[in-house]
CSV table of C-alpha atoms and ligand atoms in Angstrom, one decimal:
chain,number,residue,atom,x,y,z
A,1,MET,CA,104.0,95.5,184.2
A,2,ILE,CA,103.7,94.3,180.6
A,3,ALA,CA,106.0,96.1,178.2
A,4,PRO,CA,104.4,97.9,175.3
A,5,HIS,CA,104.6,95.7,172.2
A,6,SER,CA,106.2,96.7,169.0
A,7,VAL,CA,103.9,97.2,166.1
A,8,ILE,CA,105.3,97.2,162.6
A,9,ARG,CA,103.6,99.9,160.5
A,10,TRP,CA,103.3,98.6,157.0
A,11,SER,CA,104.1,101.3,154.4
A,12,ASP,CA,105.6,101.6,150.9
A,13,ALA,CA,109.0,102.1,152.7
A,14,LEU,CA,109.0,98.3,153.4
A,15,LEU,CA,108.5,97.3,149.8
A,16,LEU,CA,111.4,95.6,148.0
A,17,GLY,CA,110.1,95.6,144.5
A,18,VAL,CA,109.6,91.9,144.0
A,19,ASP,CA,105.9,91.0,144.0
A,20,PHE,CA,105.9,87.7,145.9
A,21,VAL,CA,108.3,89.0,148.5
A,22,ASP,CA,106.3,92.1,149.2
A,23,HIS,CA,103.0,90.2,149.3
A,24,ASP,CA,104.4,87.6,151.7
A,25,HIS,CA,106.0,90.3,153.9
A,26,GLN,CA,102.8,92.3,154.2
A,27,GLU,CA,101.0,89.1,155.3
A,28,ALA,CA,103.8,88.4,157.8
A,29,VAL,CA,103.5,91.9,159.3
A,30,GLU,CA,99.8,91.5,159.8
A,31,THR,CA,100.3,88.2,161.5
A,32,ILE,CA,103.3,89.4,163.6
A,33,ASN,CA,101.2,92.4,164.8
A,34,ARG,CA,98.2,90.2,165.6
A,35,MET,CA,100.3,87.7,167.5
A,36,ALA,CA,102.0,90.5,169.5
A,37,ALA,CA,98.6,91.9,170.6
A,38,LEU,CA,97.3,88.4,171.5
A,39,ALA,CA,100.4,87.7,173.5
A,40,VAL,CA,100.0,90.9,175.5
A,41,ASP,CA,96.4,89.7,176.2
A,42,GLY,CA,97.7,86.4,177.5
A,43,LYS,CA,96.2,84.3,174.7
A,44,ASP,CA,97.5,80.9,173.7
A,45,LEU,CA,99.4,81.3,170.4
A,46,THR,CA,100.1,77.7,169.5
A,47,ALA,CA,97.8,77.6,166.5
A,48,GLU,CA,98.8,81.0,165.2
A,49,MET,CA,102.5,80.3,165.6
A,50,THR,CA,102.2,76.9,163.9
A,51,ALA,CA,100.5,78.6,160.9
A,52,PHE,CA,103.1,81.4,160.9
A,53,ARG,CA,105.9,78.8,160.8
A,54,GLN,CA,104.3,77.3,157.7
A,55,HIS,CA,104.0,80.7,156.1
A,56,CYS,CA,107.7,81.3,156.8
A,57,GLN,CA,108.7,77.9,155.4
A,58,GLU,CA,106.8,78.6,152.2
A,59,HIS,CA,108.1,82.2,151.9
A,60,PHE,CA,111.7,81.1,152.6
A,61,ALA,CA,111.5,78.4,149.9
A,62,ARG,CA,110.3,81.0,147.4
A,63,GLU,CA,113.2,83.3,148.2
A,64,GLU,CA,115.7,80.5,148.1
A,65,ASP,CA,114.3,79.5,144.6
A,66,MET,CA,114.8,83.0,143.4
A,67,MET,CA,118.3,83.2,144.8
A,68,ALA,CA,119.2,79.9,143.1
A,69,ARG,CA,117.7,81.0,139.8
A,70,THR,CA,119.4,84.4,139.8
A,71,GLY,CA,122.8,83.1,141.0
A,72,PHE,CA,122.7,85.2,144.1
A,73,PHE,CA,126.2,85.4,145.6
A,74,ALA,CA,125.2,85.0,149.3
A,75,ILE,CA,122.6,82.2,149.0
A,76,GLU,CA,124.3,80.2,151.8
A,77,PRO,CA,124.2,82.7,154.7
A,78,HIS,CA,120.7,83.9,153.7
A,79,SER,CA,119.4,80.2,153.5
A,80,ASP,CA,121.2,79.4,156.8
A,81,GLU,CA,119.4,82.3,158.5
A,82,HIS,CA,116.1,81.0,157.2
A,83,HIS,CA,116.9,77.5,158.6
A,84,ARG,CA,117.9,79.1,161.9
A,85,VAL,CA,114.6,81.0,162.1
A,86,LEU,CA,112.5,77.8,161.4
A,87,ALA,CA,114.4,75.9,164.1
A,88,GLU,CA,113.8,78.8,166.5
A,89,ALA,CA,110.0,78.7,165.6
A,90,ASP,CA,110.0,75.0,166.4
A,91,GLY,CA,111.4,75.8,169.8
A,92,ILE,CA,108.8,78.5,170.4
A,93,ILE,CA,106.0,76.2,169.4
A,94,ALA,CA,107.3,73.6,171.9
A,95,LYS,CA,107.4,76.2,174.6
A,96,LEU,CA,103.9,77.3,173.8
A,97,ARG,CA,102.7,73.7,174.0
A,98,ALA,CA,104.3,73.5,177.4
A,99,GLY,CA,102.3,76.5,178.6
A,100,GLU,CA,104.9,79.2,178.3
A,101,SER,CA,103.7,82.6,177.0
A,102,CYS,CA,107.0,83.5,175.1
A,103,LEU,CA,105.9,87.2,175.5
A,104,ASP,CA,109.3,88.7,174.7
A,105,TYR,CA,109.5,86.7,171.5
A,106,PHE,CA,106.2,87.9,170.2
A,107,THR,CA,106.5,91.5,171.3
A,108,GLU,CA,110.2,92.2,170.7
A,109,ALA,CA,112.4,89.5,169.2
A,110,LEU,CA,110.1,88.5,166.3
A,111,PRO,CA,109.1,92.1,165.1
A,112,GLN,CA,112.8,93.1,165.4
A,113,TRP,CA,114.0,90.1,163.5
A,114,PHE,CA,111.5,90.8,160.7
A,115,LEU,CA,112.6,94.4,160.3
A,116,GLU,CA,116.3,93.5,160.4
A,117,HIS,CA,116.0,90.6,158.0
A,118,ARG,CA,114.0,92.6,155.5
A,119,ALA,CA,116.4,95.5,155.7
A,120,THR,CA,119.5,93.4,155.2
A,121,MET,CA,119.4,90.0,153.6
A,122,ASP,CA,116.0,90.3,151.8
A,123,PHE,CA,116.9,93.9,150.6
A,124,VAL,CA,120.2,92.7,149.0
A,125,THR,CA,118.6,89.6,147.6
A,126,ALA,CA,115.7,91.5,146.0
A,127,ASP,CA,118.0,94.2,144.6
A,128,PHE,CA,120.2,91.6,143.1
A,129,ALA,CA,117.3,89.7,141.6
A,130,ARG,CA,115.8,92.9,140.1
A,131,GLU,CA,119.2,93.8,138.5
A,132,ARG,CA,119.3,90.3,137.0
A,133,GLY,CA,115.9,91.0,135.4
A,134,TRP,CA,113.8,88.9,137.8
A,135,THR,CA,110.1,89.4,137.1
A,136,SER,CA,107.0,87.9,138.9
A,137,ALA,CA,106.6,85.5,136.0
A,138,ALA,CA,110.2,84.2,136.1
B,201,FE2,FE1,111.6,87.6,153.2
B,202,FE2,FE1,114.8,86.1,153.7
């Protein structure tokens, strides 16, 4: 039996008040939901996951630039976590190429990770940046 997959429902409750962060996160949620549904259907996700890793790399770089420019106090653990996730994504892509489905990753681990990361490290980072007067144009 295939476990029901998690669907992240996008709503204003997920907004963090920094334009590029919210825009990237909304895009990530759409992709995560789409990949979970495809995984349940047994589809090959190599191309989607490769594109999603690129999305993450670019998004993480934007967050890290904001952290550096605002003098965020926890830039190291937040950046380390980004690097860990990119390495994990590389491992998943390798498994997909080898023919594994990685179903649990797409239906549980990845949606759960997104929600936790948004609610902790990204939340604190965005809050700090806004307090420091960060604007989209900065
Ligand atoms: Fe983020
Ligand atoms: Fe982040």
